[in-house]
PDB file of C-alpha atoms and ligand atoms in Angstrom:
ATOM      1  CA  UNK A   1      -0.427  24.188   0.713  1.00 95.00           C
ATOM      2  CA  UNK A   2       3.216  23.229   0.579  1.00 97.00           C
ATOM      3  CA  UNK A   3       4.093  19.838   2.012  1.00 98.00           C
ATOM      4  CA  UNK A   4       7.579  19.800   3.489  1.00 98.00           C
ATOM      5  CA  UNK A   5       8.914  16.538   4.877  1.00 98.00           C
ATOM      6  CA  UNK A   6      12.557  17.531   5.209  1.00 98.00           C
ATOM      7  CA  UNK A   7      14.074  15.910   8.283  1.00 98.00           C
ATOM      8  CA  UNK A   8      11.593  13.006   8.263  1.00 98.00           C
ATOM      9  CA  UNK A   9      12.583   9.411   7.569  1.00 98.00           C
ATOM     10  CA  UNK A  10      10.008   7.341   5.712  1.00 99.00           C
ATOM     11  CA  UNK A  11       9.863   3.578   5.193  1.00 99.00           C
ATOM     12  CA  UNK A  12       7.663   2.356   2.357  1.00 99.00           C
ATOM     13  CA  UNK A  13       7.302  -1.425   2.265  1.00 98.00           C
ATOM     14  CA  UNK A  14       7.252  -3.067  -1.175  1.00 98.00           C
ATOM     15  CA  UNK A  15       8.380   0.090  -2.924  1.00 98.00           C
ATOM     16  CA  UNK A  16      10.430  -1.179  -5.844  1.00 98.00           C
ATOM     17  CA  UNK A  17       7.445  -0.768  -8.145  1.00 97.00           C
ATOM     18  CA  UNK A  18       3.731   0.005  -8.348  1.00 97.00           C
ATOM     19  CA  UNK A  19       1.898   2.125  -5.808  1.00 98.00           C
ATOM     20  CA  UNK A  20       4.765   1.700  -3.324  1.00 98.00           C
ATOM     21  CA  UNK A  21       7.305   3.221  -5.702  1.00 98.00           C
ATOM     22  CA  UNK A  22       4.964   6.147  -6.461  1.00 98.00           C
ATOM     23  CA  UNK A  23       4.571   6.758  -2.719  1.00 99.00           C
ATOM     24  CA  UNK A  24       8.342   6.635  -2.190  1.00 99.00           C
ATOM     25  CA  UNK A  25       8.761   9.090  -5.050  1.00 98.00           C
ATOM     26  CA  UNK A  26       6.061  11.431  -3.710  1.00 98.00           C
ATOM     27  CA  UNK A  27       7.572  11.428  -0.227  1.00 99.00           C
ATOM     28  CA  UNK A  28      11.054  12.056  -1.661  1.00 98.00           C
ATOM     29  CA  UNK A  29       9.685  14.964  -3.724  1.00 98.00           C
ATOM     30  CA  UNK A  30       8.359  16.429  -0.479  1.00 98.00           C
ATOM     31  CA  UNK A  31      11.873  16.190   0.990  1.00 98.00           C
ATOM     32  CA  UNK A  32      11.634  13.061   3.143  1.00 98.00           C
ATOM     33  CA  UNK A  33      14.564  10.679   3.447  1.00 98.00           C
ATOM     34  CA  UNK A  34      13.081   7.558   1.924  1.00 98.00           C
ATOM     35  CA  UNK A  35      13.879   3.901   2.597  1.00 98.00           C
ATOM     36  CA  UNK A  36      12.995   1.804  -0.430  1.00 98.00           C
ATOM     37  CA  UNK A  37      12.220  -1.851   0.246  1.00 98.00           C
ATOM     38  CA  UNK A  38      11.800  -4.981  -1.825  1.00 98.00           C
ATOM     39  CA  UNK A  39      12.829  -8.590  -1.515  1.00 98.00           C
ATOM     40  CA  UNK A  40      15.687  -8.715  -4.026  1.00 98.00           C
ATOM     41  CA  UNK A  41      18.764  -6.504  -3.622  1.00 98.00           C
ATOM     42  CA  UNK A  42      19.018  -6.016  -7.397  1.00 98.00           C
ATOM     43  CA  UNK A  43      15.441  -4.704  -7.650  1.00 98.00           C
ATOM     44  CA  UNK A  44      16.000  -2.378  -4.692  1.00 98.00           C
ATOM     45  CA  UNK A  45      19.130  -1.000  -6.380  1.00 98.00           C
ATOM     46  CA  UNK A  46      17.236  -0.554  -9.637  1.00 98.00           C
ATOM     47  CA  UNK A  47      14.411   1.306  -7.875  1.00 98.00           C
ATOM     48  CA  UNK A  48      16.889   3.551  -6.061  1.00 98.00           C
ATOM     49  CA  UNK A  49      18.558   4.418  -9.356  1.00 98.00           C
ATOM     50  CA  UNK A  50      15.195   5.284 -10.872  1.00 98.00           C
ATOM     51  CA  UNK A  51      14.195   7.313  -7.830  1.00 98.00           C
ATOM     52  CA  UNK A  52      17.404   9.342  -7.944  1.00 98.00           C
ATOM     53  CA  UNK A  53      16.774  10.037 -11.639  1.00 98.00           C
ATOM     54  CA  UNK A  54      13.085  10.904 -11.068  1.00 98.00           C
ATOM     55  CA  UNK A  55      13.813  13.102  -8.038  1.00 98.00           C
ATOM     56  CA  UNK A  56      17.206  14.768  -8.396  1.00 98.00           C
ATOM     57  CA  UNK A  57      18.747  15.309  -4.983  1.00 96.00           C
ATOM     58  CA  UNK A  58      16.492  12.701  -3.363  1.00 98.00           C
ATOM     59  CA  UNK A  59      17.741  11.395  -0.063  1.00 97.00           C
ATOM     60  CA  UNK A  60      17.123   7.694  -0.420  1.00 98.00           C
ATOM     61  CA  UNK A  61      18.543   4.369   0.609  1.00 98.00           C
ATOM     62  CA  UNK A  62      17.388   0.803   0.234  1.00 98.00           C
ATOM     63  CA  UNK A  63      16.936  -2.314   2.321  1.00 98.00           C
ATOM     64  CA  UNK A  64      16.319  -5.701   0.749  1.00 98.00           C
ATOM     65  CA  UNK A  65      14.179  -7.752   3.119  1.00 98.00           C
ATOM     66  CA  UNK A  66      11.141  -9.989   2.805  1.00 98.00           C
ATOM     67  CA  UNK A  67       8.798  -8.177   5.158  1.00 98.00           C
ATOM     68  CA  UNK A  68       6.235 -10.952   4.988  1.00 98.00           C
ATOM     69  CA  UNK A  69       8.424 -12.814   7.473  1.00 98.00           C
ATOM     70  CA  UNK A  70       9.227 -11.933  11.088  1.00 98.00           C
ATOM     71  CA  UNK A  71      12.927 -12.322  10.224  1.00 98.00           C
ATOM     72  CA  UNK A  72      12.586  -9.808   7.396  1.00 98.00           C
ATOM     73  CA  UNK A  73      11.032  -7.232   9.714  1.00 98.00           C
ATOM     74  CA  UNK A  74      13.746  -7.934  12.274  1.00 98.00           C
ATOM     75  CA  UNK A  75      16.426  -7.447   9.632  1.00 98.00           C
ATOM     76  CA  UNK A  76      14.974  -4.106   8.471  1.00 98.00           C
ATOM     77  CA  UNK A  77      14.564  -3.045  12.093  1.00 98.00           C
ATOM     78  CA  UNK A  78      18.242  -3.666  12.768  1.00 98.00           C
ATOM     79  CA  UNK A  79      19.232  -1.558   9.748  1.00 98.00           C
ATOM     80  CA  UNK A  80      16.754   1.298  10.184  1.00 98.00           C
ATOM     81  CA  UNK A  81      16.521   2.117  13.862  1.00 96.00           C
ATOM     82  CA  UNK A  82      13.932   4.841  13.671  1.00 97.00           C
ATOM     83  CA  UNK A  83      11.251   6.087  11.263  1.00 98.00           C
ATOM     84  CA  UNK A  84       8.914   9.071  11.347  1.00 99.00           C
ATOM     85  CA  UNK A  85       6.703   7.707   8.589  1.00 99.00           C
ATOM     86  CA  UNK A  86       5.789   4.094   7.922  1.00 99.00           C
ATOM     87  CA  UNK A  87       3.722   3.122   4.897  1.00 99.00           C
ATOM     88  CA  UNK A  88       2.590  -0.507   5.033  1.00 99.00           C
ATOM     89  CA  UNK A  89       2.120  -0.911   1.314  1.00 98.00           C
ATOM     90  CA  UNK A  90       3.293  -4.366   0.333  1.00 98.00           C
ATOM     91  CA  UNK A  91       0.510  -6.715  -0.554  1.00 97.00           C
ATOM     92  CA  UNK A  92      -0.300  -9.721  -2.675  1.00 96.00           C
ATOM     93  CA  UNK A  93      -3.450 -10.509  -4.677  1.00 94.00           C
ATOM     94  CA  UNK A  94      -4.634 -13.411  -6.778  1.00 94.00           C
ATOM     95  CA  UNK A  95      -8.130 -14.184  -8.040  1.00 93.00           C
ATOM     96  CA  UNK A  96      -9.243 -17.693  -7.024  1.00 97.00           C
ATOM     97  CA  UNK A  97     -12.719 -19.220  -6.645  1.00 97.00           C
ATOM     98  CA  UNK A  98     -13.652 -19.419  -2.953  1.00 98.00           C
ATOM     99  CA  UNK A  99     -14.142 -23.203  -3.020  1.00 98.00           C
ATOM    100  CA  UNK A 100     -10.598 -23.644  -4.333  1.00 98.00           C
ATOM    101  CA  UNK A 101      -8.768 -21.512  -1.772  1.00 98.00           C
ATOM    102  CA  UNK A 102      -6.892 -23.882   0.563  1.00 98.00           C
ATOM    103  CA  UNK A 103      -6.092 -23.084   4.214  1.00 98.00           C
ATOM    104  CA  UNK A 104      -2.491 -22.441   3.239  1.00 98.00           C
ATOM    105  CA  UNK A 105      -3.559 -19.562   0.952  1.00 98.00           C
ATOM    106  CA  UNK A 106      -5.748 -18.027   3.660  1.00 98.00           C
ATOM    107  CA  UNK A 107      -2.779 -18.057   6.021  1.00 98.00           C
ATOM    108  CA  UNK A 108      -0.347 -16.825   3.350  1.00 98.00           C
ATOM    109  CA  UNK A 109      -2.581 -13.875   2.488  1.00 98.00           C
ATOM    110  CA  UNK A 110      -3.098 -13.030   6.149  1.00 98.00           C
ATOM    111  CA  UNK A 111       0.609 -13.096   6.877  1.00 98.00           C
ATOM    112  CA  UNK A 112       1.557 -11.022   3.816  1.00 98.00           C
ATOM    113  CA  UNK A 113      -1.195  -8.414   3.845  1.00 98.00           C
ATOM    114  CA  UNK A 114      -2.031  -8.081   7.541  1.00 98.00           C
ATOM    115  CA  UNK A 115       0.663  -9.488   9.805  1.00 98.00           C
ATOM    116  CA  UNK A 116       3.515  -7.753   7.951  1.00 98.00           C
ATOM    117  CA  UNK A 117       1.946  -4.348   8.723  1.00 98.00           C
ATOM    118  CA  UNK A 118       1.232  -5.407  12.307  1.00 99.00           C
ATOM    119  CA  UNK A 119       4.858  -6.411  12.848  1.00 98.00           C
ATOM    120  CA  UNK A 120       6.179  -3.239  11.216  1.00 98.00           C
ATOM    121  CA  UNK A 121       3.870  -1.021  13.271  1.00 98.00           C
ATOM    122  CA  UNK A 122       4.838  -2.830  16.487  1.00 98.00           C
ATOM    123  CA  UNK A 123       8.481  -2.182  15.630  1.00 98.00           C
ATOM    124  CA  UNK A 124       8.223   1.527  14.759  1.00 98.00           C
ATOM    125  CA  UNK A 125       5.250   2.897  16.728  1.00 98.00           C
ATOM    126  CA  UNK A 126       6.883   3.074  20.205  1.00 98.00           C
ATOM    127  CA  UNK A 127       9.570   5.566  19.094  1.00 98.00           C
ATOM    128  CA  UNK A 128       6.989   7.660  17.250  1.00 98.00           C
ATOM    129  CA  UNK A 129       4.980   7.908  20.465  1.00 98.00           C
ATOM    130  CA  UNK A 130       8.143   8.745  22.389  1.00 98.00           C
ATOM    131  CA  UNK A 131       8.966  11.556  19.936  1.00 98.00           C
ATOM    132  CA  UNK A 132       5.305  12.621  19.856  1.00 98.00           C
ATOM    133  CA  UNK A 133       5.258  12.673  16.045  1.00 98.00           C
ATOM    134  CA  UNK A 134       4.694   9.965  13.506  1.00 99.00           C
ATOM    135  CA  UNK A 135       2.594   8.732  10.609  1.00 99.00           C
ATOM    136  CA  UNK A 136       1.554   5.152   9.929  1.00 99.00           C
ATOM    137  CA  UNK A 137      -0.456   4.416   6.794  1.00 99.00           C
ATOM    138  CA  UNK A 138      -1.910   1.043   5.825  1.00 99.00           C
ATOM    139  CA  UNK A 139      -2.581   0.607   2.109  1.00 99.00           C
ATOM    140  CA  UNK A 140      -5.867  -1.264   2.189  1.00 98.00           C
ATOM    141  CA  UNK A 141      -8.324  -1.295  -0.751  1.00 98.00           C
ATOM    142  CA  UNK A 142     -11.896  -0.621  -1.739  1.00 98.00           C
ATOM    143  CA  UNK A 143     -11.970  -4.444  -1.636  1.00 98.00           C
ATOM    144  CA  UNK A 144     -11.872  -4.035   2.145  1.00 98.00           C
ATOM    145  CA  UNK A 145     -15.388  -2.567   1.896  1.00 98.00           C
ATOM    146  CA  UNK A 146     -16.702  -4.427  -1.174  1.00 96.00           C
ATOM    147  CA  UNK A 147     -15.444  -7.992  -0.688  1.00 97.00           C
ATOM    148  CA  UNK A 148     -14.609  -9.219  -4.207  1.00 95.00           C
ATOM    149  CA  UNK A 149     -16.279 -12.547  -4.984  1.00 94.00           C
ATOM    150  CA  UNK A 150     -13.297 -13.477  -7.159  1.00 93.00           C
ATOM    151  CA  UNK A 151     -10.825 -13.213  -4.264  1.00 97.00           C
ATOM    152  CA  UNK A 152     -12.576 -13.406  -0.916  1.00 98.00           C
ATOM    153  CA  UNK A 153      -9.284 -14.143   0.866  1.00 98.00           C
ATOM    154  CA  UNK A 154      -7.766 -10.890  -0.434  1.00 98.00           C
ATOM    155  CA  UNK A 155     -10.879  -8.941   0.590  1.00 98.00           C
ATOM    156  CA  UNK A 156     -10.655 -10.418   4.085  1.00 98.00           C
ATOM    157  CA  UNK A 157      -7.107  -9.119   4.500  1.00 99.00           C
ATOM    158  CA  UNK A 158      -8.028  -5.636   3.282  1.00 98.00           C
ATOM    159  CA  UNK A 159     -10.926  -5.414   5.786  1.00 98.00           C
ATOM    160  CA  UNK A 160      -8.625  -6.697   8.524  1.00 99.00           C
ATOM    161  CA  UNK A 161      -6.156  -3.899   7.758  1.00 99.00           C
ATOM    162  CA  UNK A 162      -8.915  -1.351   8.409  1.00 98.00           C
ATOM    163  CA  UNK A 163      -9.590  -2.903  11.820  1.00 98.00           C
ATOM    164  CA  UNK A 164      -5.900  -3.005  12.713  1.00 99.00           C
ATOM    165  CA  UNK A 165      -5.319   0.548  11.549  1.00 98.00           C
ATOM    166  CA  UNK A 166      -8.270   1.918  13.526  1.00 98.00           C
ATOM    167  CA  UNK A 167      -7.273  -0.103  16.589  1.00 98.00           C
ATOM    168  CA  UNK A 168      -3.663   1.078  16.523  1.00 99.00           C
ATOM    169  CA  UNK A 169      -4.871   4.673  16.079  1.00 99.00           C
ATOM    170  CA  UNK A 170      -6.586   4.338  19.469  1.00 98.00           C
ATOM    171  CA  UNK A 171      -3.120   4.076  21.053  1.00 98.00           C
ATOM    172  CA  UNK A 172      -2.184   7.502  19.709  1.00 98.00           C
ATOM    173  CA  UNK A 173      -4.924   9.533  21.424  1.00 98.00           C
ATOM    174  CA  UNK A 174      -3.625  12.914  22.512  1.00 98.00           C
ATOM    175  CA  UNK A 175      -0.286  12.535  20.711  1.00 98.00           C
ATOM    176  CA  UNK A 176       1.161  13.879  17.451  1.00 98.00           C
ATOM    177  CA  UNK A 177       1.106  10.398  15.924  1.00 99.00           C
ATOM    178  CA  UNK A 178      -1.589   9.388  13.427  1.00 99.00           C
ATOM    179  CA  UNK A 179      -2.542   6.002  11.986  1.00 99.00           C
ATOM    180  CA  UNK A 180      -4.766   5.862   8.934  1.00 99.00           C
ATOM    181  CA  UNK A 181      -5.591   3.626   6.038  1.00 98.00           C
ATOM    182  CA  UNK A 182      -5.863   4.547   2.376  1.00 99.00           C
ATOM    183  CA  UNK A 183      -8.225   2.603   0.118  1.00 98.00           C
ATOM    184  CA  UNK A 184      -7.242   2.647  -3.550  1.00 98.00           C
ATOM    185  CA  UNK A 185      -9.615   1.416  -6.221  1.00 98.00           C
ATOM    186  CA  UNK A 186      -8.347  -0.382  -9.328  1.00 96.00           C
ATOM    187  CA  UNK A 187      -4.959   1.199 -10.035  1.00 97.00           C
ATOM    188  CA  UNK A 188      -2.543   0.617 -12.905  1.00 96.00           C
ATOM    189  CA  UNK A 189       0.467  -0.624 -10.980  1.00 96.00           C
ATOM    190  CA  UNK A 190       2.955  -3.001 -12.590  1.00 92.00           C
ATOM    191  CA  UNK A 191       1.302  -5.987 -10.886  1.00 88.00           C
ATOM    192  CA  UNK A 192      -2.176  -5.021 -12.060  1.00 92.00           C
ATOM    193  CA  UNK A 193      -0.956  -4.093 -15.530  1.00 94.00           C
ATOM    194  CA  UNK A 194       0.613  -7.536 -15.902  1.00 92.00           C
ATOM    195  CA  UNK A 195      -2.633  -9.121 -14.742  1.00 89.00           C
ATOM    196  CA  UNK A 196      -4.685  -7.216 -17.346  1.00 93.00           C
ATOM    197  CA  UNK A 197      -2.054  -7.900 -20.007  1.00 94.00           C
ATOM    198  CA  UNK A 198      -2.474 -11.661 -19.473  1.00 93.00           C
ATOM    199  CA  UNK A 199      -6.267 -11.436 -19.461  1.00 91.00           C
ATOM    200  CA  UNK A 200      -6.200  -9.358 -22.652  1.00 95.00           C
ATOM    201  CA  UNK A 201      -3.931 -11.849 -24.420  1.00 95.00           C
ATOM    202  CA  UNK A 202      -6.204 -14.738 -23.417  1.00 94.00           C
ATOM    203  CA  UNK A 203      -9.318 -12.896 -24.643  1.00 93.00           C
ATOM    204  CA  UNK A 204      -7.592 -11.678 -27.825  1.00 96.00           C
ATOM    205  CA  UNK A 205      -8.279  -7.983 -27.134  1.00 96.00           C
ATOM    206  CA  UNK A 206      -6.036  -4.993 -26.435  1.00 96.00           C
ATOM    207  CA  UNK A 207      -5.076  -4.167 -22.853  1.00 95.00           C
ATOM    208  CA  UNK A 208      -6.992  -0.833 -22.780  1.00 95.00           C
ATOM    209  CA  UNK A 209     -10.081  -2.719 -24.025  1.00 96.00           C
ATOM    210  CA  UNK A 210      -9.652  -5.333 -21.287  1.00 96.00           C
ATOM    211  CA  UNK A 211      -9.253  -2.658 -18.616  1.00 96.00           C
ATOM    212  CA  UNK A 212     -12.401  -0.877 -19.840  1.00 95.00           C
ATOM    213  CA  UNK A 213     -14.305  -4.187 -19.802  1.00 95.00           C
ATOM    214  CA  UNK A 214     -13.127  -4.903 -16.274  1.00 93.00           C
ATOM    215  CA  UNK A 215     -14.362  -1.536 -15.015  1.00 95.00           C
ATOM    216  CA  UNK A 216     -17.704  -1.889 -16.839  1.00 95.00           C
ATOM    217  CA  UNK A 217     -18.334  -5.471 -15.717  1.00 93.00           C
ATOM    218  CA  UNK A 218     -16.650  -5.738 -12.314  1.00 90.00           C
ATOM    219  CA  UNK A 219     -16.597  -2.144 -11.012  1.00 94.00           C
ATOM    220  CA  UNK A 220     -19.739  -0.671 -12.622  1.00 96.00           C
ATOM    221  CA  UNK A 221     -20.137   1.884  -9.823  1.00 97.00           C
ATOM    222  CA  UNK A 222     -16.809   3.547 -10.707  1.00 98.00           C
ATOM    223  CA  UNK A 223     -17.257   7.264 -11.256  1.00 98.00           C
ATOM    224  CA  UNK A 224     -13.726   7.530 -12.594  1.00 98.00           C
ATOM    225  CA  UNK A 225     -14.522   4.922 -15.294  1.00 97.00           C
ATOM    226  CA  UNK A 226     -10.859   4.034 -15.693  1.00 97.00           C
ATOM    227  CA  UNK A 227      -8.007   2.651 -13.649  1.00 97.00           C
ATOM    228  CA  UNK A 228      -6.326   5.199 -11.415  1.00 98.00           C
ATOM    229  CA  UNK A 229      -2.664   6.043 -11.937  1.00 97.00           C
ATOM    230  CA  UNK A 230      -0.299   5.141  -9.126  1.00 98.00           C
ATOM    231  CA  UNK A 231       0.484   8.851  -8.585  1.00 98.00           C
ATOM    232  CA  UNK A 232      -3.190   9.568  -7.904  1.00 98.00           C
ATOM    233  CA  UNK A 233      -3.035   7.143  -4.978  1.00 98.00           C
ATOM    234  CA  UNK A 234       0.383   8.358  -3.835  1.00 99.00           C
ATOM    235  CA  UNK A 235      -0.849  11.963  -3.613  1.00 98.00           C
ATOM    236  CA  UNK A 236      -3.341  11.037  -0.895  1.00 98.00           C
ATOM    237  CA  UNK A 237      -0.679   9.080   0.998  1.00 99.00           C
ATOM    238  CA  UNK A 238       1.805  11.966   0.884  1.00 99.00           C
ATOM    239  CA  UNK A 239      -0.881  14.304   2.197  1.00 98.00           C
ATOM    240  CA  UNK A 240      -1.826  12.020   5.088  1.00 98.00           C
ATOM    241  CA  UNK A 241       1.883  11.724   5.968  1.00 99.00           C
ATOM    242  CA  UNK A 242       2.252  15.499   6.061  1.00 99.00           C
ATOM    243  CA  UNK A 243       2.228  17.772   9.110  1.00 98.00           C
ATOM    244  CA  UNK A 244      -0.874  19.401   7.579  1.00 98.00           C
ATOM    245  CA  UNK A 245      -2.868  16.167   8.072  1.00 98.00           C
ATOM    246  CA  UNK A 246      -2.525  16.306  11.873  1.00 98.00           C
ATOM    247  CA  UNK A 247      -6.292  16.172  12.516  1.00 98.00           C
ATOM    248  CA  UNK A 248      -6.856  13.092  10.356  1.00 98.00           C
ATOM    249  CA  UNK A 249      -6.444  10.045  12.571  1.00 99.00           C
ATOM    250  CA  UNK A 250      -8.085   6.618  12.647  1.00 98.00           C
ATOM    251  CA  UNK A 251      -9.588   7.313   9.225  1.00 98.00           C
ATOM    252  CA  UNK A 252     -10.156   5.169   6.149  1.00 98.00           C
ATOM    253  CA  UNK A 253      -9.451   7.440   3.193  1.00 98.00           C
ATOM    254  CA  UNK A 254     -10.714   6.419  -0.217  1.00 98.00           C
ATOM    255  CA  UNK A 255      -8.948   6.957  -3.527  1.00 98.00           C
ATOM    256  CA  UNK A 256     -11.321   4.518  -5.158  1.00 98.00           C
ATOM    257  CA  UNK A 257     -12.613   6.590  -8.059  1.00 98.00           C
ATOM    258  CA  UNK A 258     -16.055   6.514  -6.458  1.00 97.00           C
ATOM    259  CA  UNK A 259     -16.403   2.720  -6.715  1.00 97.00           C
ATOM    260  CA  UNK A 260     -17.761   2.510  -3.160  1.00 97.00           C
ATOM    261  CA  UNK A 261     -21.307   3.869  -3.336  1.00 96.00           C
ATOM    262  CA  UNK A 262     -22.102   4.400   0.311  1.00 94.00           C
ATOM    263  CA  UNK A 263     -21.257   7.690   1.976  1.00 91.00           C
ATOM    264  CA  UNK A 264     -20.029   6.607   5.395  1.00 80.00           C
TER     265      UNK A 264
HETATM  266  P1  LIG B 301       2.561  -4.509  -7.152  1.00 77.39           P
HETATM  267  O1  LIG B 301       2.471  -5.992  -7.203  1.00 77.39           O
HETATM  268  O2  LIG B 301       2.564  -3.762  -8.442  1.00 77.39           O
HETATM  269  O3  LIG B 301       3.802  -4.061  -6.301  1.00 77.39           O
HETATM  270  C1  LIG B 301       3.996  -4.635  -5.038  1.00 77.39           C
HETATM  271  C2  LIG B 301       5.400  -4.328  -4.553  1.00 77.39           C
HETATM  272  O4  LIG B 301       5.591  -5.040  -3.340  1.00 77.39           O
HETATM  273  C3  LIG B 301       6.464  -4.785  -5.524  1.00 77.39           C
HETATM  274  O5  LIG B 301       7.502  -3.838  -5.513  1.00 77.39           O
HETATM  275  C4  LIG B 301       6.920  -6.104  -4.923  1.00 77.39           C
HETATM  276  O6  LIG B 301       8.248  -6.429  -5.273  1.00 77.39           O
HETATM  277  C5  LIG B 301       6.793  -5.791  -3.437  1.00 77.39           C
HETATM  278  N1  LIG B 301       6.650  -6.945  -2.578  1.00 77.39           N
HETATM  279  C6  LIG B 301       5.785  -7.972  -2.713  1.00 77.39           C
HETATM  280  N2  LIG B 301       5.968  -8.860  -1.728  1.00 77.39           N
HETATM  281  C7  LIG B 301       6.959  -8.359  -0.930  1.00 77.39           C
HETATM  282  C8  LIG B 301       7.621  -8.824   0.242  1.00 77.39           C
HETATM  283  N3  LIG B 301       7.310 -10.000   0.764  1.00 77.39           N
HETATM  284  N4  LIG B 301       8.589  -8.034   0.810  1.00 77.39           N
HETATM  285  C9  LIG B 301       8.932  -6.843   0.247  1.00 77.39           C
HETATM  286  N5  LIG B 301       8.348  -6.382  -0.893  1.00 77.39           N
HETATM  287  C10 LIG B 301       7.391  -7.135  -1.471  1.00 77.39           C
HETATM  288  O7  LIG B 301       1.365  -4.058  -6.213  1.00 77.39           O
HETATM  289  P2  LIG B 301       0.449  -2.749  -6.224  1.00 77.39           P
HETATM  290  O8  LIG B 301      -0.672  -2.979  -7.159  1.00 77.39           O
HETATM  291  O9  LIG B 301       1.297  -1.547  -6.359  1.00 77.39           O
HETATM  292  O10 LIG B 301      -0.170  -2.838  -4.757  1.00 77.39           O
HETATM  293  C11 LIG B 301       0.399  -2.197  -3.627  1.00 77.39           C
HETATM  294  C12 LIG B 301      -0.637  -2.205  -2.511  1.00 77.39           C
HETATM  295  O11 LIG B 301      -1.827  -1.546  -2.938  1.00 77.39           O
HETATM  296  C13 LIG B 301      -1.063  -3.612  -2.078  1.00 77.39           C
HETATM  297  O12 LIG B 301      -1.218  -3.653  -0.687  1.00 77.39           O
HETATM  298  C14 LIG B 301      -2.423  -3.780  -2.767  1.00 77.39           C
HETATM  299  O13 LIG B 301      -3.246  -4.668  -2.097  1.00 77.39           O
HETATM  300  C15 LIG B 301      -2.943  -2.353  -2.706  1.00 77.39           C
HETATM  301  N6  LIG B 301      -3.978  -2.072  -3.700  1.00 77.39           N
HETATM  302  C16 LIG B 301      -3.695  -2.138  -5.027  1.00 77.39           C
HETATM  303  C17 LIG B 301      -4.700  -1.861  -5.946  1.00 77.39           C
HETATM  304  C18 LIG B 301      -4.436  -1.892  -7.428  1.00 77.39           C
HETATM  305  O14 LIG B 301      -5.409  -1.914  -8.204  1.00 77.39           O
HETATM  306  N7  LIG B 301      -3.205  -1.862  -7.866  1.00 77.39           N
HETATM  307  C19 LIG B 301      -6.004  -1.563  -5.521  1.00 77.39           C
HETATM  308  C20 LIG B 301      -6.247  -1.507  -4.155  1.00 77.39           C
HETATM  309  C21 LIG B 301      -5.230  -1.770  -3.258  1.00 77.39           C
END
């Protein structure tokens, strides 16, 4: 199977690093014109430079905008009129005991992880329907199925994304537009790597040892028995954005290394 996305414009939110960058790179490798997004113009420029080096000939441009805010989405919308592919990737996470999570954090997590994707989809879906082709992907998490006790607020947002994604897919019945979610398991993005680096330093062990401990203690059902690489997640996203994935719609696709034990 050869995935060819030439002629398609793809927006990947939060794509200056981590899973988002890997998705942007994968889509660019398949020939899509990619819009890289982050909050700071300097980081967007840096990511674009890296992307052009990683994928010679890549058609890519960048938009600096904080897509957690309505103004940020508005600003991107005024700069990128139309998109064939939208990947709602940006997301925040932070372990915190349930009893210590204030209302403000619940609202902040909801706005960043759920409402940003809602606003982006509302902005770009109508034209996709008009053109009768489009792909929207929400980057949820296995935490949307297994609510993590150490960050219930994060888990709530990842489950909510599944509901939103499935609900929006209902609007696409009979069209060439699909809306799906992808559920990564623990993945070594920059954010997660930093997190494990800190934990390792505090515990006085190496980072690989800390990662192995995390999988053994907190994700014992993992069949992969290691963190996934960002490219392993991006591969699934590129596939679901491809013309070949036309019969996959309203689905929740796992790249969780087998962490989730149930079958359906
Ligand atoms: P990361 O922190 O490494 O990267 C996130 C990216 O989003 C960065 O480029 C950051 O600059 C950008 N970003 C953050 N807030 C933004 C904003 N307001 N506007 C624009 N850009 C913003 O994160 P990651 O680990 O690559 O995670 C990406 C997605 O994957 C998230 O939705 C996360 O919940 C999900 N996920 C990650 C894992 C994992 O283990 N890494 C597992 C499951 C799901």
